[in-house]
PDB file of C-alpha atoms in Angstrom:
ATOM      1  CA  MET S1117      55.556   1.891  89.907  1.00 68.00           C
ATOM      2  CA  SER S1118      58.453   3.397  89.121  1.00 78.00           C
ATOM      3  CA  ASP S1119      57.822   6.638  90.940  1.00 92.00           C
ATOM      4  CA  CYS S1120      56.047   5.021  94.463  1.00 97.00           C
ATOM      5  CA  ILE S1121      57.996   5.356  97.219  1.00 97.00           C
ATOM      6  CA  PHE S1122      56.899   2.431  99.341  1.00 97.00           C
ATOM      7  CA  CYS S1123      57.960   0.123  95.975  1.00 97.00           C
ATOM      8  CA  LYS S1124      61.554   1.780  96.394  1.00 97.00           C
ATOM      9  CA  ILE S1125      61.562   1.051 100.239  1.00 97.00           C
ATOM     10  CA  ALA S1126      60.127  -2.555  99.621  1.00 97.00           C
ATOM     11  CA  ASN S1127      62.390  -3.578  97.196  1.00 97.00           C
ATOM     12  CA  GLY S1128      65.549  -2.133  99.022  1.00 96.00           C
ATOM     13  CA  GLU S1129      66.079   1.128  96.578  1.00 96.00           C
ATOM     14  CA  ILE S1130      65.633   3.149  99.361  1.00 96.00           C
ATOM     15  CA  PRO S1131      67.236   2.374 102.872  1.00 96.00           C
ATOM     16  CA  SER S1132      65.324   1.539 105.916  1.00 97.00           C
ATOM     17  CA  ARG S1133      65.071   0.172 109.138  1.00 98.00           C
ATOM     18  CA  THR S1134      63.992  -3.188 108.569  1.00 98.00           C
ATOM     19  CA  ILE S1135      62.930  -5.491 111.073  1.00 98.00           C
ATOM     20  CA  HIS S1136      61.606  -8.253 108.901  1.00 98.00           C
ATOM     21  CA  GLU S1137      61.975  -9.319 105.110  1.00 98.00           C
ATOM     22  CA  ASP S1138      61.074 -12.207 102.821  1.00 98.00           C
ATOM     23  CA  ASP S1139      60.193 -12.927  99.258  1.00 97.00           C
ATOM     24  CA  PHE S1140      57.035 -11.086  99.506  1.00 98.00           C
ATOM     25  CA  CYS S1141      57.320  -8.170 101.816  1.00 98.00           C
ATOM     26  CA  ARG S1142      59.691  -5.747 104.001  1.00 98.00           C
ATOM     27  CA  VAL S1143      58.800  -4.589 107.235  1.00 98.00           C
ATOM     28  CA  ILE S1144      60.095  -1.406 108.376  1.00 98.00           C
ATOM     29  CA  LEU S1145      59.670   1.164 111.368  1.00 98.00           C
ATOM     30  CA  ASP S1146      57.911   4.005 110.473  1.00 97.00           C
ATOM     31  CA  LEU S1147      59.569   7.503 110.226  1.00 96.00           C
ATOM     32  CA  GLY S1148      56.640   9.086 112.141  1.00 95.00           C
ATOM     33  CA  PRO S1149      55.573   6.680 114.653  1.00 97.00           C
ATOM     34  CA  ALA S1150      52.260   6.774 116.344  1.00 96.00           C
ATOM     35  CA  ALA S1151      54.281   5.059 118.984  1.00 96.00           C
ATOM     36  CA  ARG S1152      57.473   3.383 119.845  1.00 97.00           C
ATOM     37  CA  GLY S1153      57.925   0.377 117.334  1.00 98.00           C
ATOM     38  CA  HIS S1154      55.679   1.502 114.930  1.00 98.00           C
ATOM     39  CA  ALA S1155      55.708  -0.101 111.715  1.00 98.00           C
ATOM     40  CA  LEU S1156      54.484  -0.935 108.117  1.00 98.00           C
ATOM     41  CA  VAL S1157      54.116  -3.930 106.455  1.00 98.00           C
ATOM     42  CA  LEU S1158      55.069  -3.235 102.633  1.00 98.00           C
ATOM     43  CA  PRO S1159      54.458  -5.731  99.940  1.00 98.00           C
ATOM     44  CA  LYS S1160      57.299  -5.834  97.277  1.00 98.00           C
ATOM     45  CA  GLU S1161      54.761  -5.692  94.424  1.00 97.00           C
ATOM     46  CA  HIS S1162      52.720  -2.558  93.870  1.00 98.00           C
ATOM     47  CA  TYR S1163      49.255  -2.654  94.746  1.00 98.00           C
ATOM     48  CA  ALA S1164      47.559   0.559  95.694  1.00 97.00           C
ATOM     49  CA  ASN S1165      44.961  -0.587  98.208  1.00 98.00           C
ATOM     50  CA  ILE S1166      43.167  -3.743  99.911  1.00 98.00           C
ATOM     51  CA  TYR S1167      40.763  -3.860  96.432  1.00 97.00           C
ATOM     52  CA  GLU S1168      43.623  -4.188  94.360  1.00 97.00           C
ATOM     53  CA  LEU S1169      45.645  -6.819  96.195  1.00 97.00           C
ATOM     54  CA  PRO S1170      44.977 -10.575  95.323  1.00 97.00           C
ATOM     55  CA  GLU S1171      43.149 -12.624  97.865  1.00 97.00           C
ATOM     56  CA  ASP S1172      46.073 -14.903  98.401  1.00 97.00           C
ATOM     57  CA  LYS S1173      48.363 -11.509  98.983  1.00 98.00           C
ATOM     58  CA  THR S1174      45.856 -10.556 101.622  1.00 98.00           C
ATOM     59  CA  ALA S1175      46.397 -13.451 103.503  1.00 98.00           C
ATOM     60  CA  GLN S1176      49.877 -13.569 103.169  1.00 98.00           C
ATOM     61  CA  ALA S1177      50.021  -9.819 104.425  1.00 98.00           C
ATOM     62  CA  PHE S1178      48.013 -10.501 107.444  1.00 98.00           C
ATOM     63  CA  VAL S1179      49.791 -13.480 108.367  1.00 98.00           C
ATOM     64  CA  VAL S1180      53.021 -11.477 108.427  1.00 98.00           C
ATOM     65  CA  ALA S1181      51.329  -8.825 110.170  1.00 98.00           C
ATOM     66  CA  ARG S1182      50.316 -11.364 112.830  1.00 98.00           C
ATOM     67  CA  LYS S1183      53.466 -12.847 113.268  1.00 98.00           C
ATOM     68  CA  MET S1184      55.232  -9.254 113.571  1.00 98.00           C
ATOM     69  CA  ALA S1185      52.583  -8.009 116.044  1.00 98.00           C
ATOM     70  CA  SER S1186      53.272 -11.519 118.375  1.00 98.00           C
ATOM     71  CA  ARG S1187      57.176 -10.769 118.178  1.00 98.00           C
ATOM     72  CA  MET S1188      56.916  -7.077 118.730  1.00 98.00           C
ATOM     73  CA  THR S1189      54.692  -7.042 121.774  1.00 98.00           C
ATOM     74  CA  GLU S1190      57.163  -9.797 123.312  1.00 97.00           C
ATOM     75  CA  LYS S1191      60.257  -7.794 122.322  1.00 98.00           C
ATOM     76  CA  LEU S1192      58.637  -4.268 123.012  1.00 98.00           C
ATOM     77  CA  GLY S1193      56.908  -4.861 126.062  1.00 97.00           C
ATOM     78  CA  CYS S1194      53.670  -2.884 124.791  1.00 97.00           C
ATOM     79  CA  ASP S1195      50.236  -3.095 126.626  1.00 96.00           C
ATOM     80  CA  GLY S1196      48.206  -3.874 123.418  1.00 96.00           C
ATOM     81  CA  PHE S1197      48.692  -3.318 119.750  1.00 97.00           C
ATOM     82  CA  ASN S1198      46.631  -1.607 116.821  1.00 97.00           C
ATOM     83  CA  ILE S1199      46.486  -3.119 113.320  1.00 97.00           C
ATOM     84  CA  VAL S1200      45.261  -0.563 110.960  1.00 97.00           C
ATOM     85  CA  GLN S1201      45.157  -0.616 106.920  1.00 98.00           C
ATOM     86  CA  ASN S1202      43.393   2.649 105.522  1.00 97.00           C
ATOM     87  CA  ASN S1203      41.711   2.107 101.571  1.00 97.00           C
ATOM     88  CA  GLY S1204      41.632   5.711 100.002  1.00 96.00           C
ATOM     89  CA  GLU S1205      42.157   9.296 101.061  1.00 96.00           C
ATOM     90  CA  THR S1206      38.948   9.631 103.047  1.00 95.00           C
ATOM     91  CA  ALA S1207      40.122   6.774 105.250  1.00 95.00           C
ATOM     92  CA  GLY S1208      43.493   8.193 105.963  1.00 93.00           C
ATOM     93  CA  GLN S1209      45.563   6.977 103.180  1.00 95.00           C
ATOM     94  CA  THR S1210      48.330   9.108 102.277  1.00 96.00           C
ATOM     95  CA  VAL S1211      50.469   6.923 100.320  1.00 96.00           C
ATOM     96  CA  PHE S1212      48.962   4.737  97.659  1.00 97.00           C
ATOM     97  CA  HIS S1213      50.493   1.317  98.025  1.00 98.00           C
ATOM     98  CA  PHE S1214      48.869  -1.110 100.020  1.00 98.00           C
ATOM     99  CA  HIS S1215      50.417  -1.084 103.445  1.00 98.00           C
ATOM    100  CA  ILE S1216      49.564  -2.465 107.031  1.00 98.00           C
ATOM    101  CA  HIS S1217      50.584  -0.263 109.999  1.00 98.00           C
ATOM    102  CA  LEU S1218      51.561  -2.035 113.137  1.00 98.00           C
ATOM    103  CA  ILE S1219      51.265   0.076 116.149  1.00 98.00           C
ATOM    104  CA  PRO S1220      52.199  -1.397 119.701  1.00 98.00           C
ATOM    105  CA  ARG S1221      50.106   0.468 122.397  1.00 97.00           C
ATOM    106  CA  TYR S1222      51.570   1.804 125.730  1.00 97.00           C
ATOM    107  CA  LYS S1223      49.534   2.803 128.747  1.00 96.00           C
ATOM    108  CA  ASP S1224      49.108   6.506 128.641  1.00 93.00           C
ATOM    109  CA  ASP S1225      50.835   6.619 125.258  1.00 94.00           C
ATOM    110  CA  GLY S1226      48.654   9.385 124.194  1.00 93.00           C
ATOM    111  CA  GLN S1227      47.386   8.134 120.974  1.00 94.00           C
ATOM    112  CA  LYS S1228      43.588   7.783 119.999  1.00 89.00           C
ATOM    113  CA  ILE S1229      42.895   5.647 117.224  1.00 87.00           C
ATOM    114  CA  GLY S1230      39.156   5.162 116.945  1.00 84.00           C
ATOM    115  CA  TRP S1231      35.995   6.556 115.874  1.00 89.00           C
ATOM    116  CA  ASN S1232      32.931   8.322 117.308  1.00 91.00           C
ATOM    117  CA  PRO S1233      30.194   5.358 117.451  1.00 94.00           C
ATOM    118  CA  GLY S1234      27.049   5.986 115.625  1.00 96.00           C
ATOM    119  CA  SER S1235      23.428   4.849 116.720  1.00 96.00           C
ATOM    120  CA  PRO S1236      21.552   3.461 113.930  1.00 96.00           C
ATOM    121  CA  SER S1237      18.082   2.570 114.206  1.00 96.00           C
ATOM    122  CA  ASP S1238      17.011  -1.183 113.405  1.00 96.00           C
ATOM    123  CA  GLU S1239      15.554   0.358 110.309  1.00 97.00           C
ATOM    124  CA  GLU S1240      18.697   1.618 109.301  1.00 97.00           C
ATOM    125  CA  LEU S1241      21.126  -1.749 110.118  1.00 96.00           C
ATOM    126  CA  ASP S1242      18.364  -3.837 108.252  1.00 95.00           C
ATOM    127  CA  GLU S1243      18.539  -1.186 105.217  1.00 96.00           C
ATOM    128  CA  THR S1244      22.575  -1.561 105.286  1.00 97.00           C
ATOM    129  CA  ALA S1245      22.329  -5.277 105.533  1.00 97.00           C
ATOM    130  CA  ARG S1246      19.999  -5.494 102.508  1.00 96.00           C
ATOM    131  CA  ILE S1247      21.929  -3.073 100.403  1.00 97.00           C
ATOM    132  CA  ILE S1248      25.427  -5.238 101.297  1.00 96.00           C
ATOM    133  CA  ASN S1249      23.642  -8.670 100.763  1.00 97.00           C
ATOM    134  CA  GLY S1250      21.640  -7.602  97.877  1.00 90.00           C
TER     135      GLY S1250
END
């Protein structure tokens, strides 16, 4: 897409602090990081979200994410790692170009990436499973 900022970054039209690039994607440092080393996996082709991303490209994106998480953990000495992928505004997606957040975590970094656990009844779980499987 001609007006997509992540397309422009992924394809080198806008400068970035690139930490990996191949034919499929560019991995850049996030300009508003949650923690030191926070990076984004950006496919060079435009897909708004995971629902548009072909299955083979989905696999490719997560192989890159795993490889980069391993490298970043080794090089940055982080204590843990979040791999986050949001789809849709309600889920926290703010740029509508599929991307994966790679977030190194450090003890006492002050970040809270999570949710409040629910407590559904057995009936609610059964109904949800029925809906998904039906």
